[in-house]
JSON list of C-alpha atoms in Angstrom, two decimals:
[
{"chain": "T", "resi": 1, "resn": "MET", "atom": "CA", "xyz": [0.00, 0.00, 0.00]},
{"chain": "T", "resi": 2, "resn": "GLU", "atom": "CA", "xyz": [1.28, 3.51, -0.83]},
{"chain": "T", "resi": 3, "resn": "PRO", "atom": "CA", "xyz": [1.80, 6.03, 2.03]},
{"chain": "T", "resi": 4, "resn": "ASP", "atom": "CA", "xyz": [-0.72, 8.49, 0.51]},
{"chain": "T", "resi": 5, "resn": "SER", "atom": "CA", "xyz": [-3.44, 5.95, -0.17]},
{"chain": "T", "resi": 6, "resn": "VAL", "atom": "CA", "xyz": [-6.59, 5.22, 1.78]},
{"chain": "T", "resi": 7, "resn": "GLU", "atom": "CA", "xyz": [-8.27, 1.83, 1.86]},
{"chain": "T", "resi": 8, "resn": "MET", "atom": "CA", "xyz": [-11.68, 1.23, 3.37]},
{"chain": "T", "resi": 9, "resn": "GLU", "atom": "CA", "xyz": [-13.54, -2.05, 3.75]},
{"chain": "T", "resi": 10, "resn": "GLY", "atom": "CA", "xyz": [-15.20, -3.03, 0.49]},
{"chain": "T", "resi": 11, "resn": "GLN", "atom": "CA", "xyz": [-13.72, -0.10, -1.46]},
{"chain": "T", "resi": 12, "resn": "HIS", "atom": "CA", "xyz": [-10.76, 0.33, -3.76]},
{"chain": "T", "resi": 13, "resn": "SER", "atom": "CA", "xyz": [-7.52, 1.93, -2.65]},
{"chain": "T", "resi": 14, "resn": "VAL", "atom": "CA", "xyz": [-7.29, 5.52, -3.95]},
{"chain": "T", "resi": 15, "resn": "SER", "atom": "CA", "xyz": [-4.07, 7.53, -3.92]},
{"chain": "T", "resi": 16, "resn": "SER", "atom": "CA", "xyz": [-4.38, 11.20, -2.93]},
{"chain": "T", "resi": 17, "resn": "LEU", "atom": "CA", "xyz": [-2.44, 12.12, -6.08]},
{"chain": "T", "resi": 18, "resn": "GLU", "atom": "CA", "xyz": [-4.77, 10.28, -8.45]},
{"chain": "T", "resi": 19, "resn": "GLU", "atom": "CA", "xyz": [-7.86, 11.88, -9.94]},
{"chain": "T", "resi": 20, "resn": "PRO", "atom": "CA", "xyz": [-11.10, 10.11, -9.05]},
{"chain": "T", "resi": 21, "resn": "LYS", "atom": "CA", "xyz": [-12.47, 7.85, -11.75]},
{"chain": "T", "resi": 22, "resn": "GLY", "atom": "CA", "xyz": [-15.98, 8.20, -13.20]},
{"chain": "T", "resi": 23, "resn": "ASP", "atom": "CA", "xyz": [-17.78, 6.27, -10.44]},
{"chain": "T", "resi": 24, "resn": "GLU", "atom": "CA", "xyz": [-15.64, 7.83, -7.66]},
{"chain": "T", "resi": 25, "resn": "SER", "atom": "CA", "xyz": [-16.31, 11.51, -8.42]},
{"chain": "T", "resi": 26, "resn": "ALA", "atom": "CA", "xyz": [-17.11, 13.73, -5.44]},
{"chain": "T", "resi": 27, "resn": "ALA", "atom": "CA", "xyz": [-20.67, 14.81, -4.59]},
{"chain": "T", "resi": 28, "resn": "GLY", "atom": "CA", "xyz": [-22.17, 13.47, -7.81]},
{"chain": "T", "resi": 29, "resn": "GLU", "atom": "CA", "xyz": [-20.46, 16.06, -10.00]},
{"chain": "T", "resi": 30, "resn": "THR", "atom": "CA", "xyz": [-20.02, 15.06, -13.59]},
{"chain": "T", "resi": 31, "resn": "PRO", "atom": "CA", "xyz": [-17.01, 16.21, -15.58]},
{"chain": "T", "resi": 32, "resn": "CYS", "atom": "CA", "xyz": [-19.35, 18.04, -17.99]},
{"chain": "T", "resi": 33, "resn": "SER", "atom": "CA", "xyz": [-20.90, 20.22, -15.25]},
{"chain": "T", "resi": 34, "resn": "ILE", "atom": "CA", "xyz": [-17.59, 21.85, -14.26]},
{"chain": "T", "resi": 35, "resn": "PRO", "atom": "CA", "xyz": [-16.66, 24.85, -16.46]},
{"chain": "T", "resi": 36, "resn": "ARG", "atom": "CA", "xyz": [-12.99, 24.73, -17.32]},
{"chain": "T", "resi": 37, "resn": "THR", "atom": "CA", "xyz": [-10.54, 26.98, -19.09]},
{"chain": "T", "resi": 38, "resn": "GLY", "atom": "CA", "xyz": [-8.57, 24.60, -21.20]},
{"chain": "T", "resi": 39, "resn": "PRO", "atom": "CA", "xyz": [-7.96, 24.02, -24.87]},
{"chain": "T", "resi": 40, "resn": "ASN", "atom": "CA", "xyz": [-11.48, 25.22, -25.73]},
{"chain": "T", "resi": 41, "resn": "LYS", "atom": "CA", "xyz": [-10.95, 28.49, -23.74]},
{"chain": "T", "resi": 42, "resn": "PHE", "atom": "CA", "xyz": [-14.49, 28.37, -22.31]},
{"chain": "T", "resi": 43, "resn": "LEU", "atom": "CA", "xyz": [-15.16, 31.14, -19.82]},
{"chain": "T", "resi": 44, "resn": "SER", "atom": "CA", "xyz": [-18.61, 32.06, -18.62]},
{"chain": "T", "resi": 45, "resn": "LYS", "atom": "CA", "xyz": [-20.05, 35.48, -19.38]},
{"chain": "T", "resi": 46, "resn": "HIS", "atom": "CA", "xyz": [-20.41, 36.25, -15.66]},
{"chain": "T", "resi": 47, "resn": "ARG", "atom": "CA", "xyz": [-16.73, 35.52, -14.97]},
{"chain": "T", "resi": 48, "resn": "MET", "atom": "CA", "xyz": [-15.69, 37.63, -17.95]},
{"chain": "T", "resi": 49, "resn": "VAL", "atom": "CA", "xyz": [-17.81, 40.58, -16.75]},
{"chain": "T", "resi": 50, "resn": "ALA", "atom": "CA", "xyz": [-16.39, 40.18, -13.23]},
{"chain": "T", "resi": 51, "resn": "ALA", "atom": "CA", "xyz": [-12.81, 40.20, -14.56]},
{"chain": "T", "resi": 52, "resn": "ILE", "atom": "CA", "xyz": [-13.47, 43.30, -16.68]},
{"chain": "T", "resi": 53, "resn": "THR", "atom": "CA", "xyz": [-15.08, 45.06, -13.71]},
{"chain": "T", "resi": 54, "resn": "LEU", "atom": "CA", "xyz": [-12.08, 44.22, -11.51]},
{"chain": "T", "resi": 55, "resn": "LEU", "atom": "CA", "xyz": [-9.67, 45.58, -14.12]},
{"chain": "T", "resi": 56, "resn": "GLN", "atom": "CA", "xyz": [-11.75, 48.76, -14.51]},
{"chain": "T", "resi": 57, "resn": "ASN", "atom": "CA", "xyz": [-11.70, 49.30, -10.73]},
{"chain": "T", "resi": 58, "resn": "GLN", "atom": "CA", "xyz": [-7.91, 48.88, -10.69]},
{"chain": "T", "resi": 59, "resn": "ILE", "atom": "CA", "xyz": [-7.55, 51.37, -13.56]},
{"chain": "T", "resi": 60, "resn": "ASN", "atom": "CA", "xyz": [-9.73, 53.90, -11.71]},
{"chain": "T", "resi": 61, "resn": "PHE", "atom": "CA", "xyz": [-7.71, 53.46, -8.51]},
{"chain": "T", "resi": 62, "resn": "ILE", "atom": "CA", "xyz": [-4.40, 53.99, -10.32]},
{"chain": "T", "resi": 63, "resn": "GLN", "atom": "CA", "xyz": [-5.81, 57.02, -12.15]},
{"chain": "T", "resi": 64, "resn": "GLU", "atom": "CA", "xyz": [-6.87, 58.57, -8.81]},
{"chain": "T", "resi": 65, "resn": "GLU", "atom": "CA", "xyz": [-3.35, 58.02, -7.44]},
{"chain": "T", "resi": 66, "resn": "LEU", "atom": "CA", "xyz": [-1.83, 59.68, -10.51]},
{"chain": "T", "resi": 67, "resn": "ASP", "atom": "CA", "xyz": [-4.19, 62.64, -10.11]},
{"chain": "T", "resi": 68, "resn": "GLN", "atom": "CA", "xyz": [-3.14, 63.00, -6.46]},
{"chain": "T", "resi": 69, "resn": "LEU", "atom": "CA", "xyz": [0.53, 62.92, -7.44]},
{"chain": "T", "resi": 70, "resn": "ASP", "atom": "CA", "xyz": [-0.10, 65.80, -9.85]},
{"chain": "T", "resi": 71, "resn": "THR", "atom": "CA", "xyz": [-1.38, 67.94, -6.96]},
{"chain": "T", "resi": 72, "resn": "PHE", "atom": "CA", "xyz": [1.73, 67.37, -4.83]},
{"chain": "T", "resi": 73, "resn": "GLY", "atom": "CA", "xyz": [4.57, 69.85, -5.11]},
{"chain": "T", "resi": 74, "resn": "GLU", "atom": "CA", "xyz": [8.02, 69.02, -6.31]},
{"chain": "T", "resi": 75, "resn": "SER", "atom": "CA", "xyz": [9.55, 66.50, -3.93]},
{"chain": "T", "resi": 76, "resn": "SER", "atom": "CA", "xyz": [13.07, 67.78, -4.60]},
{"chain": "T", "resi": 77, "resn": "ILE", "atom": "CA", "xyz": [12.15, 71.20, -3.13]},
{"chain": "T", "resi": 78, "resn": "VAL", "atom": "CA", "xyz": [10.84, 69.57, 0.05]},
{"chain": "T", "resi": 79, "resn": "CYS", "atom": "CA", "xyz": [13.91, 67.33, 0.29]},
{"chain": "T", "resi": 80, "resn": "GLU", "atom": "CA", "xyz": [16.29, 70.28, -0.12]},
{"chain": "T", "resi": 81, "resn": "GLU", "atom": "CA", "xyz": [14.51, 72.22, 2.65]},
{"chain": "T", "resi": 82, "resn": "LEU", "atom": "CA", "xyz": [14.61, 69.22, 4.99]},
{"chain": "T", "resi": 83, "resn": "LEU", "atom": "CA", "xyz": [18.26, 68.53, 4.23]},
{"chain": "T", "resi": 84, "resn": "SER", "atom": "CA", "xyz": [19.26, 72.15, 4.91]},
{"chain": "T", "resi": 85, "resn": "LYS", "atom": "CA", "xyz": [17.42, 72.11, 8.27]},
{"chain": "T", "resi": 86, "resn": "VAL", "atom": "CA", "xyz": [18.97, 68.80, 9.32]},
{"chain": "T", "resi": 87, "resn": "GLU", "atom": "CA", "xyz": [22.48, 69.86, 8.31]},
{"chain": "T", "resi": 88, "resn": "SER", "atom": "CA", "xyz": [22.19, 73.16, 10.19]},
{"chain": "T", "resi": 89, "resn": "ILE", "atom": "CA", "xyz": [21.68, 71.38, 13.55]},
{"chain": "T", "resi": 90, "resn": "PRO", "atom": "CA", "xyz": [24.86, 69.72, 14.88]},
{"chain": "T", "resi": 91, "resn": "ASP", "atom": "CA", "xyz": [24.56, 66.08, 15.92]},
{"chain": "T", "resi": 92, "resn": "PRO", "atom": "CA", "xyz": [25.47, 65.71, 19.62]},
{"chain": "T", "resi": 93, "resn": "LEU", "atom": "CA", "xyz": [26.60, 62.10, 19.12]},
{"chain": "T", "resi": 94, "resn": "LEU", "atom": "CA", "xyz": [29.20, 62.90, 16.47]},
{"chain": "T", "resi": 95, "resn": "PRO", "atom": "CA", "xyz": [32.60, 64.24, 17.54]},
{"chain": "T", "resi": 96, "resn": "SER", "atom": "CA", "xyz": [33.25, 67.79, 16.43]}
]
């Protein structure tokens, strides 16, 4: 018996790495009832609309951030002011 297999009385041994066979499928699901994105590239209309909506929300969020960045002043001016203030105060921990 394999270490990842389970054997019950009156049932076949099934490895956890194997896919269930036709009569062993979980909860009565048939392979046809599960939508898949494979070679046929099937994707439901609802999922496609949800993906487009998600992308549109991300675009709007990024656009708002870009608009906010436009309202900020030049960062180099702020950095220069901060640097001049910090350099003007001597550091008590450094030897003079």
